[in-house]
Amino acid sequence: MLKVGDSAPVFTAASTKGTIDLNAHIGKANIVLIFYPGDDTPICTKQLCAVQDHYTKIEQANTVVFGINPGGMDKKRTFADKFHYEFPLIVDEDESIRKAYDVGKVLGLFFQQRIVYIIGKNGRIIYAKNGNPPVPELIQVIESQA
């Protein structure tokens, strides 16, 4: 897992909202990266729906959100449409983004870990946490950057 203060690796990847170039957001907005194990699974759905429930407040804090896992685009589109996610879900089929962010594997190496990073406008990680941190905690970190 990368640490607070590390430079955030940049990437370009396909998503449910078109191509995402992380570099285009550096210097303009805070970035929340949610590495989650699987599309349309109970805990992942709960985690991403909690973010969606607070998405307006996150956007108002000049922040973009991206969900990332190695699943394919078709499953991501179905998942995103089912729950009306306003933020993109990024496809990382070759797992290069996961590896760049030092997100490990769990459960016999089948699933990636659940990790949330927040990248400040300066391109450095300002928050890194395993698991499913509460969205108000994320918002507090984001708002402290204002």
JSON list of C-alpha atoms in Angstrom, two decimals, residues 54-103:
[
{"chain": "A", "resi": 54, "resn": "HIS", "atom": "CA", "xyz": [-22.74, 11.65, -0.75]},
{"chain": "A", "resi": 55, "resn": "TYR", "atom": "CA", "xyz": [-21.57, 12.33, -4.30]},
{"chain": "A", "resi": 56, "resn": "THR", "atom": "CA", "xyz": [-23.02, 15.85, -4.57]},
{"chain": "A", "resi": 57, "resn": "LYS", "atom": "CA", "xyz": [-21.14, 16.91, -1.44]},
{"chain": "A", "resi": 58, "resn": "ILE", "atom": "CA", "xyz": [-17.94, 15.28, -2.75]},
{"chain": "A", "resi": 59, "resn": "GLU", "atom": "CA", "xyz": [-18.29, 17.08, -6.09]},
{"chain": "A", "resi": 60, "resn": "GLN", "atom": "CA", "xyz": [-18.92, 20.39, -4.32]},
{"chain": "A", "resi": 61, "resn": "ALA", "atom": "CA", "xyz": [-15.58, 19.88, -2.57]},
{"chain": "A", "resi": 62, "resn": "ASN", "atom": "CA", "xyz": [-13.88, 19.92, -6.01]},
{"chain": "A", "resi": 63, "resn": "THR", "atom": "CA", "xyz": [-13.23, 16.18, -5.95]},
{"chain": "A", "resi": 64, "resn": "VAL", "atom": "CA", "xyz": [-13.60, 13.39, -8.51]},
{"chain": "A", "resi": 65, "resn": "VAL", "atom": "CA", "xyz": [-14.19, 9.74, -7.63]},
{"chain": "A", "resi": 66, "resn": "PHE", "atom": "CA", "xyz": [-13.10, 6.64, -9.52]},
{"chain": "A", "resi": 67, "resn": "GLY", "atom": "CA", "xyz": [-13.86, 3.02, -8.64]},
{"chain": "A", "resi": 68, "resn": "ILE", "atom": "CA", "xyz": [-11.26, 0.51, -9.87]},
{"chain": "A", "resi": 69, "resn": "ASN", "atom": "CA", "xyz": [-11.00, -3.25, -10.17]},
{"chain": "A", "resi": 70, "resn": "PRO", "atom": "CA", "xyz": [-9.89, -5.78, -12.79]},
{"chain": "A", "resi": 71, "resn": "GLY", "atom": "CA", "xyz": [-13.40, -6.76, -13.89]},
{"chain": "A", "resi": 72, "resn": "GLY", "atom": "CA", "xyz": [-14.49, -6.35, -17.49]},
{"chain": "A", "resi": 73, "resn": "MET", "atom": "CA", "xyz": [-16.41, -3.42, -18.98]},
{"chain": "A", "resi": 74, "resn": "ASP", "atom": "CA", "xyz": [-19.71, -5.26, -19.54]},
{"chain": "A", "resi": 75, "resn": "LYS", "atom": "CA", "xyz": [-20.04, -6.17, -15.86]},
{"chain": "A", "resi": 76, "resn": "LYS", "atom": "CA", "xyz": [-19.00, -2.65, -14.82]},
{"chain": "A", "resi": 77, "resn": "ARG", "atom": "CA", "xyz": [-21.59, -1.01, -17.07]},
{"chain": "A", "resi": 78, "resn": "THR", "atom": "CA", "xyz": [-24.35, -3.28, -15.74]},
{"chain": "A", "resi": 79, "resn": "PHE", "atom": "CA", "xyz": [-23.27, -2.57, -12.14]},
{"chain": "A", "resi": 80, "resn": "ALA", "atom": "CA", "xyz": [-23.00, 1.20, -12.70]},
{"chain": "A", "resi": 81, "resn": "ASP", "atom": "CA", "xyz": [-26.36, 1.36, -14.48]},
{"chain": "A", "resi": 82, "resn": "LYS", "atom": "CA", "xyz": [-28.10, -0.75, -11.83]},
{"chain": "A", "resi": 83, "resn": "PHE", "atom": "CA", "xyz": [-27.11, 1.62, -9.02]},
{"chain": "A", "resi": 84, "resn": "HIS", "atom": "CA", "xyz": [-26.95, 4.86, -11.07]},
{"chain": "A", "resi": 85, "resn": "TYR", "atom": "CA", "xyz": [-23.34, 5.66, -10.15]},
{"chain": "A", "resi": 86, "resn": "GLU", "atom": "CA", "xyz": [-22.46, 9.16, -11.30]},
{"chain": "A", "resi": 87, "resn": "PHE", "atom": "CA", "xyz": [-18.74, 8.45, -11.00]},
{"chain": "A", "resi": 88, "resn": "PRO", "atom": "CA", "xyz": [-16.78, 6.24, -13.42]},
{"chain": "A", "resi": 89, "resn": "LEU", "atom": "CA", "xyz": [-15.83, 2.64, -12.76]},
{"chain": "A", "resi": 90, "resn": "ILE", "atom": "CA", "xyz": [-12.41, 1.97, -14.26]},
{"chain": "A", "resi": 91, "resn": "VAL", "atom": "CA", "xyz": [-11.41, -1.27, -15.97]},
{"chain": "A", "resi": 92, "resn": "ASP", "atom": "CA", "xyz": [-7.99, -2.55, -14.84]},
{"chain": "A", "resi": 93, "resn": "GLU", "atom": "CA", "xyz": [-7.97, -5.92, -16.60]},
{"chain": "A", "resi": 94, "resn": "ASP", "atom": "CA", "xyz": [-4.17, -6.12, -16.81]},
{"chain": "A", "resi": 95, "resn": "GLU", "atom": "CA", "xyz": [-3.99, -5.03, -13.16]},
{"chain": "A", "resi": 96, "resn": "SER", "atom": "CA", "xyz": [-1.34, -2.39, -13.94]},
{"chain": "A", "resi": 97, "resn": "ILE", "atom": "CA", "xyz": [-3.17, 0.27, -11.90]},
{"chain": "A", "resi": 98, "resn": "ARG", "atom": "CA", "xyz": [-3.56, -2.09, -8.94]},
{"chain": "A", "resi": 99, "resn": "LYS", "atom": "CA", "xyz": [0.16, -2.88, -9.07]},
{"chain": "A", "resi": 100, "resn": "ALA", "atom": "CA", "xyz": [1.18, 0.79, -9.45]},
{"chain": "A", "resi": 101, "resn": "TYR", "atom": "CA", "xyz": [-0.82, 1.61, -6.30]},
{"chain": "A", "resi": 102, "resn": "ASP", "atom": "CA", "xyz": [0.57, -1.42, -4.43]},
{"chain": "A", "resi": 103, "resn": "VAL", "atom": "CA", "xyz": [-2.89, -2.90, -3.90]}
]
